[in-house]
Coordinates of C-alpha atoms and ligand atoms in Angstrom, one line a residue:
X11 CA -30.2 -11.5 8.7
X12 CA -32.0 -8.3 8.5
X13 CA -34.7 -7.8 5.7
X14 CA -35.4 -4.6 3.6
X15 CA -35.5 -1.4 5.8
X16 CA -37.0 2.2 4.9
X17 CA -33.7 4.1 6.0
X18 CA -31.4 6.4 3.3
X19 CA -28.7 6.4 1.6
X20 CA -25.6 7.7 3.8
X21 CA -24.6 10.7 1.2
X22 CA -24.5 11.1 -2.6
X23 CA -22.0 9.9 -5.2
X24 CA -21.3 13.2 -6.3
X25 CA -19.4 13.8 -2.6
X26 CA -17.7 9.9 -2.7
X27 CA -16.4 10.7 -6.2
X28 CA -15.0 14.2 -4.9
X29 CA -13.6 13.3 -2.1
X30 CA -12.3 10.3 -3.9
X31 CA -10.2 12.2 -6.1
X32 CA -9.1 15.4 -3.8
X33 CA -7.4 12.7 -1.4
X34 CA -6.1 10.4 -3.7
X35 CA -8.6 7.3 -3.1
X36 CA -9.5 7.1 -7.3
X37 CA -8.9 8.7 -10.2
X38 CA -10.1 9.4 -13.8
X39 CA -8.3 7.0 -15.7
X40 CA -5.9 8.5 -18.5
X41 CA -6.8 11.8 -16.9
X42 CA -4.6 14.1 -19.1
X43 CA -6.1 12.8 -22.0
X44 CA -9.6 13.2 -21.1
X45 CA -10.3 10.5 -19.4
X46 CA -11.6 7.0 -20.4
X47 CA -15.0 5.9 -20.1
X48 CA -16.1 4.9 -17.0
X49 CA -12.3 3.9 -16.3
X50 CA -11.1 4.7 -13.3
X51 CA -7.4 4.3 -11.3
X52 CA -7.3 3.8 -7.4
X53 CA -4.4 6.6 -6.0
X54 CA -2.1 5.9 -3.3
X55 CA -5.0 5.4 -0.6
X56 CA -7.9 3.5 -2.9
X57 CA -5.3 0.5 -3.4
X58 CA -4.4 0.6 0.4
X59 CA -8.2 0.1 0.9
X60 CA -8.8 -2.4 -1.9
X61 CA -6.3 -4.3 -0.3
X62 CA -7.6 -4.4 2.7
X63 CA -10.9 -5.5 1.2
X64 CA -9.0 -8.4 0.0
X65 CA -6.7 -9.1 2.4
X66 CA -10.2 -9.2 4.7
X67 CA -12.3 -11.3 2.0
X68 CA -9.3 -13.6 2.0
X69 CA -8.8 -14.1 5.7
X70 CA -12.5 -14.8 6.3
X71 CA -13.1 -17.3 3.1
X72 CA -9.4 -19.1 3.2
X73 CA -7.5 -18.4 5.9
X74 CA -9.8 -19.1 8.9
X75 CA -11.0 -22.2 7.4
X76 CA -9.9 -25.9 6.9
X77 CA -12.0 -26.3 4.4
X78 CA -10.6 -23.8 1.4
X79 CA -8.1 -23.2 -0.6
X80 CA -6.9 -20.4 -3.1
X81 CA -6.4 -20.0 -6.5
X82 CA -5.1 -17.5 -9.4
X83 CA -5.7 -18.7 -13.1
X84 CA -4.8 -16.6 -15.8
X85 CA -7.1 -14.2 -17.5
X86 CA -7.0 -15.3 -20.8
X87 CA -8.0 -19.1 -21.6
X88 CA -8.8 -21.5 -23.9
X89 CA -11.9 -20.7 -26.4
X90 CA -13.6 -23.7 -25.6
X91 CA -14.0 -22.6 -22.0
X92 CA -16.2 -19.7 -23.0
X93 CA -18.5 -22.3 -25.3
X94 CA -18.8 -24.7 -22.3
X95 CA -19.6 -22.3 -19.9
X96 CA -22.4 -20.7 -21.9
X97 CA -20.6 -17.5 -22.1
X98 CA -19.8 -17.7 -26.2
X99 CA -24.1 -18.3 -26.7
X100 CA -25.9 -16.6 -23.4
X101 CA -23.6 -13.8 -22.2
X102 CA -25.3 -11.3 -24.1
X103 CA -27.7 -8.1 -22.9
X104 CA -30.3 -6.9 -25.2
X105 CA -29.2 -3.5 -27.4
X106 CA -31.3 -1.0 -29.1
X107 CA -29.8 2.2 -30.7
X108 CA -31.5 5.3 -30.8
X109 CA -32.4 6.4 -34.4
X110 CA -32.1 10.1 -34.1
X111 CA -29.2 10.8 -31.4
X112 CA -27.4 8.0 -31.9
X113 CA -27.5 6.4 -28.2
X114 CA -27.6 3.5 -26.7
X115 CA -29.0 1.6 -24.0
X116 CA -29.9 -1.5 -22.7
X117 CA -33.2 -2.8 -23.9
X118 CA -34.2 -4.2 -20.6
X119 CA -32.9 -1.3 -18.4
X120 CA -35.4 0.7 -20.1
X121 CA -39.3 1.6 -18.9
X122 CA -40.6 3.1 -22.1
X123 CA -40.6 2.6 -26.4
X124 CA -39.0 5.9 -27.1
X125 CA -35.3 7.1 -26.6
X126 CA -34.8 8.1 -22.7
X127 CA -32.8 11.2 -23.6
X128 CA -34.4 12.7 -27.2
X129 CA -37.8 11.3 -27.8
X130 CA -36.5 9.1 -30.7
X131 CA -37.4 6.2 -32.4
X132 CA -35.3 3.1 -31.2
X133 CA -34.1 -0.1 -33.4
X134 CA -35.5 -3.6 -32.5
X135 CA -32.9 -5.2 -29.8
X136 CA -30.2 -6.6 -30.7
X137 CA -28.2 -9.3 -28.8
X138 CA -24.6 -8.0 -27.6
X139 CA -22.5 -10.4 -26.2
X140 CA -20.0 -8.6 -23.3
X141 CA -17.2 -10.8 -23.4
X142 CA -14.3 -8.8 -24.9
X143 CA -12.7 -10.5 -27.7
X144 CA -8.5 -10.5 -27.9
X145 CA -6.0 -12.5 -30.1
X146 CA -3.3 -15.1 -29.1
X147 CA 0.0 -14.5 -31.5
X148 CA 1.4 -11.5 -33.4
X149 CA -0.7 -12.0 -36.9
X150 CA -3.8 -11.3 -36.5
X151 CA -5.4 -13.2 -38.7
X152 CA -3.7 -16.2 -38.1
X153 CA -3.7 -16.1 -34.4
X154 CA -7.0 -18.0 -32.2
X155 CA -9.6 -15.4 -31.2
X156 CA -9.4 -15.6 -27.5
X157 CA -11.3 -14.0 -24.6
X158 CA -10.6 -11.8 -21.5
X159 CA -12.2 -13.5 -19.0
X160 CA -16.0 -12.1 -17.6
X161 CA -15.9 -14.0 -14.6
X162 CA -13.1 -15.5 -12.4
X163 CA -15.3 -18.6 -11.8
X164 CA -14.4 -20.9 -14.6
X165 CA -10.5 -21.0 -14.2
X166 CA -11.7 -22.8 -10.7
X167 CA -13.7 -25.2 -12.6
X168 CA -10.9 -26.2 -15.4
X169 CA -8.7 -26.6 -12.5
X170 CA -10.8 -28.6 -10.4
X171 CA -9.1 -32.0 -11.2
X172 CA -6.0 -30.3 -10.2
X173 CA -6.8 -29.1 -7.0
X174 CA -8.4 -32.4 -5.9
X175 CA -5.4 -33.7 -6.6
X176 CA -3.1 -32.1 -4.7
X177 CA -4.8 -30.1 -1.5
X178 CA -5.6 -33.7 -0.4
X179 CA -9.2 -31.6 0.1
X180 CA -12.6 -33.9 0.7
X181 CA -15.9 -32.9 -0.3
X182 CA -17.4 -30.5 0.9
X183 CA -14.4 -28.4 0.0
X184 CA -13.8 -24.5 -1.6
X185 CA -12.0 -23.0 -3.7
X186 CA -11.6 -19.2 -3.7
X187 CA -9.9 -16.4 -6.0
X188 CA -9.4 -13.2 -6.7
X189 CA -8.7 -11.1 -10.2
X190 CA -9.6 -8.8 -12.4
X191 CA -12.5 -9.8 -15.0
X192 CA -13.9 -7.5 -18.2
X193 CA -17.0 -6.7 -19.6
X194 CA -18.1 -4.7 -22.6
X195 CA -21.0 -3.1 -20.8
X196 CA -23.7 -1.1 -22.3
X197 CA -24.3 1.1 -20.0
X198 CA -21.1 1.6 -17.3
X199 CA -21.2 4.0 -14.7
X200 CA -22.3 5.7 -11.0
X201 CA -18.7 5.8 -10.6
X202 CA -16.7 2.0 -9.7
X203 CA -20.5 0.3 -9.1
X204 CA -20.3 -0.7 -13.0
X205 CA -17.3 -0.7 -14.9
X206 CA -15.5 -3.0 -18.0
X207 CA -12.6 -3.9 -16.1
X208 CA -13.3 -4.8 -12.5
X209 CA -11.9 -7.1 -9.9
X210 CA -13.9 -10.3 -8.2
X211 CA -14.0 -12.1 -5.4
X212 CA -15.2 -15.5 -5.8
X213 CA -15.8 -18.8 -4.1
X214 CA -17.0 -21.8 -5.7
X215 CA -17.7 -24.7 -2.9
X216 CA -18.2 -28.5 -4.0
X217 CA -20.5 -30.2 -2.1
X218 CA -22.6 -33.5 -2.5
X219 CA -26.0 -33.3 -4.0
X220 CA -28.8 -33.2 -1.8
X221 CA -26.7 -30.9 0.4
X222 CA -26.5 -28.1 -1.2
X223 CA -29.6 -26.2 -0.2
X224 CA -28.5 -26.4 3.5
X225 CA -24.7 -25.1 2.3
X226 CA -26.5 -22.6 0.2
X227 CA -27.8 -20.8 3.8
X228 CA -24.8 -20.9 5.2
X229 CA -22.6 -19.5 2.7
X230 CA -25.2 -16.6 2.4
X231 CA -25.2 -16.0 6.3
X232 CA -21.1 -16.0 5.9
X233 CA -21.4 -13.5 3.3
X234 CA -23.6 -10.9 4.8
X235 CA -21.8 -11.3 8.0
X236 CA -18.6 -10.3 6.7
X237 CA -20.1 -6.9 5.6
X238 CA -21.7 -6.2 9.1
X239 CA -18.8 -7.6 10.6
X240 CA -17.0 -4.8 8.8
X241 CA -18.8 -2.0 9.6
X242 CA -21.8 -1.6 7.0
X243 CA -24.6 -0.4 8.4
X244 CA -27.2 -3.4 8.7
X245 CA -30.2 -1.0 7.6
X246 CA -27.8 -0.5 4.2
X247 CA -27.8 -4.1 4.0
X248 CA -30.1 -6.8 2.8
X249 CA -31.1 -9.8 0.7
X250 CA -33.0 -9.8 -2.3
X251 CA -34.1 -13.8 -4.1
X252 CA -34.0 -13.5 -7.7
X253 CA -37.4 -14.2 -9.3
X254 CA -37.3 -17.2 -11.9
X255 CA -37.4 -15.6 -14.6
X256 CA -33.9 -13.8 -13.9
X257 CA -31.8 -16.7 -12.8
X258 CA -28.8 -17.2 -14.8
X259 CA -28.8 -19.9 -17.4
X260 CA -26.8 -21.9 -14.7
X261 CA -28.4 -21.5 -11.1
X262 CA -31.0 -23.1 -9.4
X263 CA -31.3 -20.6 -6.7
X264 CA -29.9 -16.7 -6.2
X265 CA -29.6 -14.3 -3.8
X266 CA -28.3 -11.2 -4.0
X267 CA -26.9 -9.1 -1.2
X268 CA -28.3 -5.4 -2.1
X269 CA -26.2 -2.3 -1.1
X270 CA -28.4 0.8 -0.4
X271 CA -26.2 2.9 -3.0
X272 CA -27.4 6.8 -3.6
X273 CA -28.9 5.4 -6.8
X274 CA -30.7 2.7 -5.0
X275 CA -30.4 -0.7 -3.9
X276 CA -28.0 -2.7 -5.7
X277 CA -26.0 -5.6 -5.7
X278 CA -23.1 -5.8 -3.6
X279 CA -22.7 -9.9 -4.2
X280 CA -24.2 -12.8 -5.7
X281 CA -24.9 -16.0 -3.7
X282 CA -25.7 -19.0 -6.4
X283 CA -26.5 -22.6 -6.5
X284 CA -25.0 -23.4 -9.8
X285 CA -26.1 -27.1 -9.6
X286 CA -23.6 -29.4 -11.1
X287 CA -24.0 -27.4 -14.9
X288 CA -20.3 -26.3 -14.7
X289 CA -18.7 -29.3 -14.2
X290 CA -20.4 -31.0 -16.5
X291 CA -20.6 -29.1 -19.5
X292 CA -16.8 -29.3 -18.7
X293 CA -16.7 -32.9 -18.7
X294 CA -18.9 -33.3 -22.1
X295 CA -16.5 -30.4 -23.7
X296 CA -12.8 -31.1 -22.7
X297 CA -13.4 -35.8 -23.0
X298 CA -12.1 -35.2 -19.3
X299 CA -14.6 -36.8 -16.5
X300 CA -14.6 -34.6 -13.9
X301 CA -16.0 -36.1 -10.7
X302 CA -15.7 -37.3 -7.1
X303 CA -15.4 -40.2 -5.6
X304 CA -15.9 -40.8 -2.1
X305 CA -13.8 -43.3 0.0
X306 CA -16.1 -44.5 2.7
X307 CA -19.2 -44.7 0.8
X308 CA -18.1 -45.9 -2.7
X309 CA -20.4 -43.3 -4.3
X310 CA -19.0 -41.4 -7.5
X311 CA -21.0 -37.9 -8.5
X312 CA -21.1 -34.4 -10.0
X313 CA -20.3 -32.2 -7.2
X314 CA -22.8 -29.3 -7.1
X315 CA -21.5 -26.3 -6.6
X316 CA -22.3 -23.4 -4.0
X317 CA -21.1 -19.5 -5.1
X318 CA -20.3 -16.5 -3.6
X319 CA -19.7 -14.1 -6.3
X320 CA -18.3 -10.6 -4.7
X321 CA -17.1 -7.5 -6.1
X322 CA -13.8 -6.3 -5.1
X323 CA -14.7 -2.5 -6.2
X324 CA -18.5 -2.8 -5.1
X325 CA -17.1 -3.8 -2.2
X326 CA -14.7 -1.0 -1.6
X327 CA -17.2 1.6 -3.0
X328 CA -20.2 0.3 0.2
X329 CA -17.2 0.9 2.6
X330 CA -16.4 4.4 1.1
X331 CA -20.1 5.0 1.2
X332 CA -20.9 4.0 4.1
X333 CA -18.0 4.9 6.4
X334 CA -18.5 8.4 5.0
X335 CA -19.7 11.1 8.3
X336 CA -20.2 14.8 8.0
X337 CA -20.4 16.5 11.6
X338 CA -20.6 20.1 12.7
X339 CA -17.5 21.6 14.2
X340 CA -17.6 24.9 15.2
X341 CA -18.7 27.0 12.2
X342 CA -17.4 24.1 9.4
X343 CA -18.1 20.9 8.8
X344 CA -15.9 17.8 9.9
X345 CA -15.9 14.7 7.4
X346 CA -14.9 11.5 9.1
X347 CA -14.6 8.2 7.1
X348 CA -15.0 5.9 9.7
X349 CA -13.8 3.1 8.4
X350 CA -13.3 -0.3 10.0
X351 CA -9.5 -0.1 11.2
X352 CA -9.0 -4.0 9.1
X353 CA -10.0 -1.5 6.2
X354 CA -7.9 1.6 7.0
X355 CA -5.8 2.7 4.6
X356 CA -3.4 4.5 7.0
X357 CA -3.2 3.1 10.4
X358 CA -1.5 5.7 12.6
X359 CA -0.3 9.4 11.6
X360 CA 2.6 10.7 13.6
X361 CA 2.4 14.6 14.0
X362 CA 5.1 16.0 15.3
X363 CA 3.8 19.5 17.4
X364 CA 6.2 21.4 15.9
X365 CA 8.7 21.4 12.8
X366 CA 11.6 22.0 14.8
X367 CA 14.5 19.6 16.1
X368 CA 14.9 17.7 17.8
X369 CA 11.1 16.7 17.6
X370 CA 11.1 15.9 14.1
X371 CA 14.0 13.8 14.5
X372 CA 12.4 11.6 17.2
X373 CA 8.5 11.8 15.0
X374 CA 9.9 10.4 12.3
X375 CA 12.1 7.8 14.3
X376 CA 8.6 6.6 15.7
X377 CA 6.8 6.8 12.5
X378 CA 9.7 4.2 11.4
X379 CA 9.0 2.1 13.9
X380 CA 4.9 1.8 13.6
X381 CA 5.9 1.6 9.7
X382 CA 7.4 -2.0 10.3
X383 CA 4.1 -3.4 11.4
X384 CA 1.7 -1.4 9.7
X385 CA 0.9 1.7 6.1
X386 CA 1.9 4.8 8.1
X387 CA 1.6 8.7 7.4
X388 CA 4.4 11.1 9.1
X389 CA 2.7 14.6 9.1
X390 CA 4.3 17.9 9.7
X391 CA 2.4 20.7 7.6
X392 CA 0.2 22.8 9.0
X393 CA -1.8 23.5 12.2
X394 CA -2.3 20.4 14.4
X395 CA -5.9 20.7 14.2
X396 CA -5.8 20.8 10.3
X397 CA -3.4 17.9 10.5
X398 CA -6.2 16.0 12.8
X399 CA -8.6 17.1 10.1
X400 CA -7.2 15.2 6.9
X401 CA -6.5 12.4 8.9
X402 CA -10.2 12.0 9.9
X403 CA -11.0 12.7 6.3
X404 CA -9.1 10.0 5.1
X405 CA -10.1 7.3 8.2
X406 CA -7.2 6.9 9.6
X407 CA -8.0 5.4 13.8
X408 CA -5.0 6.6 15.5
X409 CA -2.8 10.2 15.7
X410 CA 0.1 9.9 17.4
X411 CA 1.2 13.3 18.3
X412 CA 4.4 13.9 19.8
X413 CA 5.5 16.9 21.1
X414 CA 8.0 19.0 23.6
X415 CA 7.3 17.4 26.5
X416 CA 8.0 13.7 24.9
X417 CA 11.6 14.8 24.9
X418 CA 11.4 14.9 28.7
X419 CA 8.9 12.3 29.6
X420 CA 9.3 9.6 26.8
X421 CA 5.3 9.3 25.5
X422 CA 3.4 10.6 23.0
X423 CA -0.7 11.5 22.7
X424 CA -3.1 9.1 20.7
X425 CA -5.8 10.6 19.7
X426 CA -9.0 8.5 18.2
X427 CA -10.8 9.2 15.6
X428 CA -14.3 8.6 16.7
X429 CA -14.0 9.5 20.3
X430 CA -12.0 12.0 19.9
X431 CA -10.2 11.0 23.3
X432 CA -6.7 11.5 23.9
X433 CA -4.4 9.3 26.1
X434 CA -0.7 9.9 26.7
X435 CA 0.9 6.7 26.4
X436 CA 5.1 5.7 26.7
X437 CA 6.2 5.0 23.7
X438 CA 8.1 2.1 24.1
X439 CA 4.5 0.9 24.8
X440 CA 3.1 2.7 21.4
X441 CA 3.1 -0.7 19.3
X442 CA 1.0 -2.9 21.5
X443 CA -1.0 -0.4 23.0
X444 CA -1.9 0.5 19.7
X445 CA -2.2 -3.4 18.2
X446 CA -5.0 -4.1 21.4
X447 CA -6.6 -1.2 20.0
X448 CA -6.4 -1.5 15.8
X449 CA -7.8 -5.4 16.5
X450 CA -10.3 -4.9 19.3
X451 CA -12.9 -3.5 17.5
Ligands
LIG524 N1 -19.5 -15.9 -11.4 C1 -20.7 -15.2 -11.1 C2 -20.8 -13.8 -11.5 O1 -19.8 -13.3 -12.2 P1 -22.2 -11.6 -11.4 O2 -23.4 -11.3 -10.5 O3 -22.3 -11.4 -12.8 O4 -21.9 -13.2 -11.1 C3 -20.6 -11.1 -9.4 O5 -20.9 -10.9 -10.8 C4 -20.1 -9.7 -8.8 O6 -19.1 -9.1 -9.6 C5 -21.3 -8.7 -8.7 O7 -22.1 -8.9 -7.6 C6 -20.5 -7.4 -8.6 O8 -20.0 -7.2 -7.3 C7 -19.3 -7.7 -9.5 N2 -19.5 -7.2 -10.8 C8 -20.1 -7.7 -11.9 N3 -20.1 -6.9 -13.0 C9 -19.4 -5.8 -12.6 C10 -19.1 -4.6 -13.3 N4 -19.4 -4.4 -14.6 N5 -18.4 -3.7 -12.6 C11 -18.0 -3.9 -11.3 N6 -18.3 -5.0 -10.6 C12 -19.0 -6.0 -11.2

């Protein structure tokens, strides 16, 4: 695993967030109404990629393994969850208000006494807690205060008993989920890297006491693999142990895995050894004893538990980032997102050379066929070269391009994104030739 590295950042936010919105990865939430917040909606190309994120996460934490399972718990759940988890007491960041402009800003976040922005005099901190706060029931005053939840993690430990249960799993075993979690933040922003609503990724892996430290390594290698093995740019990439003083009011040991975002490095994910302090404070709060027992040896304990907490939007925000190529072409500039093909949103766009039958006719009866295996474009506007263009802009691998003579000789050109090389292919052979090549690299 590679260590810190003096390299840059690949480009600035300013060009992520703009090309973002031009080709329909995210938008400004509410837009026509100005906009909320630090809200933002992913367009019809942002949720191909956050779903391929996913869909990747997923593969390489459940689907290649014997030892996980998956899970989705609800959002909202019972108070007492929040109380036992330390969320209702501890989830809080430090607030101080400025007293002349009215601002605010988190008390640890800043380096001097005086208001950042006008010089001002600042209030003595004040605790905030970040959990949002929501009611179960149509009267509100009668209805129980309940809570949107700020991590995924605890609907894996309140369902912990149930999973034993039933997936027949042994220690060491893993559970893993995704969903959207909420956060009142202070201070939001630099685009998806800090928002209140944002999606996670998590894993939370029992395992015996006394084995956990050696569990702990391997769960971080898995982690930053999967980035590499993605495409991030190792010198973007590396591991930062959190100091004493910052571990949460659960963990015994914490890495983060730090991004190298235009504002700095950042974390991407947490890796956590939350100990056994879930479970138990579960036990003590619910009366419900929630242990292991193991067969062969007789022994009955508090599984510790092992976490890998990601960021679904983090996540898809290092890929923009870092997939993201200017190169010069003539007298303009070519942007390539050269993105991963797992994390494509668009596969293969079919360009038919010319607008005129019966070439269309037989584009789009190959764009129908690609479309049953994977998310398609069908192209017609413009020059070729344009066409070629926005499909490198929005990282698409493949360009099928079929023109005149495919009418004579049945085969169309693929053209590659990063080569640039074109091959004439047959296309009755276009699906597997173009399978080998989506899952070679
Ligand atoms: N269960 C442990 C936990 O929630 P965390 O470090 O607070 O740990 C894990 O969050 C990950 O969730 C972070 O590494 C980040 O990717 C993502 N995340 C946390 N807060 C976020 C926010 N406000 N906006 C976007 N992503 C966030």
């Amino acid at each position: 695993m590679e260590k810190s590295q003096n390299v840059a950042a690949t480009t600035t936010m300013e060009k992520i967030v703009s090309l973002a919105k031009r080709r329909g990865f995210i938008f400004p939430n509410s837009e026509i109404y100005g906009g909320l917040n630090s809200c933002w909606d992913y367009g019809p190309l942002g949720v191909e990629l956050k779903n391929n994120v996913k869909r990747a996460w997923w593969k390489s934490v459940v689907q290649e393994r014997e030892d996980m399972v998956g899970l989705d718990a609800g959002i909202l759940m019972h108070p007492k969850v929040w109380e036992a988890s330390g969320h209702v007491e501890g989830f809080t960041d430090p607030l101080v208000d400025c007293k002349n402009c009215r601002q605010r800003f988190r008390a640890d976040h800043l380096s001097t006494v005086k208001c950042p922005e006008c010089g001002g005099e600042l209030t003595e901190p004040r605790r905030f807690n970040l959990m949002f706060r929501t009611y179960l029931g149509p009267v509100e005053e009668e209805a129980a205060a309940v809570y949107l939840r700020p991590e995924t993690a605890q609907g894996i430990f309140v369902n912990f008993l149930n999973i034993l249960n039933t997936s027949r799993k042994k220690i060491p075993f893993g559970v893993a989920q995704i969903g959207k979690a909420f956060r009142n933040e202070i201070t939001p922003g630099n685009f998806v890297f800090r928002t209140r609503e944002f999606e996670q990724m998590e894993v939370e892996y029992f395992v015996q006491p006394g084995t956990d430290e050696e569990i702990f390594r391997h769960w971080l290698e898995e982690r930053y693999n999967w980035y590499i093995n993605l495409g991030i740019n190792p010198a973007r990439l590396r591991l930062r142990e959190h100091g004493r003083d910052e571990l949460a009011h659960y963990a015994k040991a914490c890495y983060d895995i730090e991004y190298l975002f235009p504002m700095g490095w950042s974390e991407l994910e947490g890796v956590a050894n939350r100990t056994d302090f879930d479970l138990r404070q579960h036990s003590a709060h619910s009366g419900t004893r929630l242990d292991y027992f193991h067969q062969e040896t007789g022994e009955r304990y508090v599984p510790y538990v092992i976490e890998p907490s990601a960021g679904a939007d983090r996540a898809a925000l290092s890929f923009l980032l870092d997939a993201y190529h200017e190169e010069p072409d003539k007298d303009e500039i070519r942007v390539v997102l050269r993105f991963h093909p797992d994390l494509a949103p668009v596969k293969a766009a079919v360009l038919p050379l010319s607008r005129k039958e019966p070439l269309v006719a037989l584009a789009r009866e190959i764009r129908k066929d690609l479309g049953r295996h994977w998310v398609t474009e069908y192209d017609e506007a413009k020059s070729i070269g344009r066409r070629y263009r926005r499909q490198d802009e929005i990282g698409t691998p493949y360009c099928v391009t079929v023109d005149f003579q495919s009418l004579e000789d049945k085969a169309v050109t693929i053209r590659d994104r990063d080569t640039m090389e074109q091959i004439r292919v047959p296309y009755q052979e276009l699906v597997p030739v173009l399978r080998d090549k989506l899952e070679d690299r």
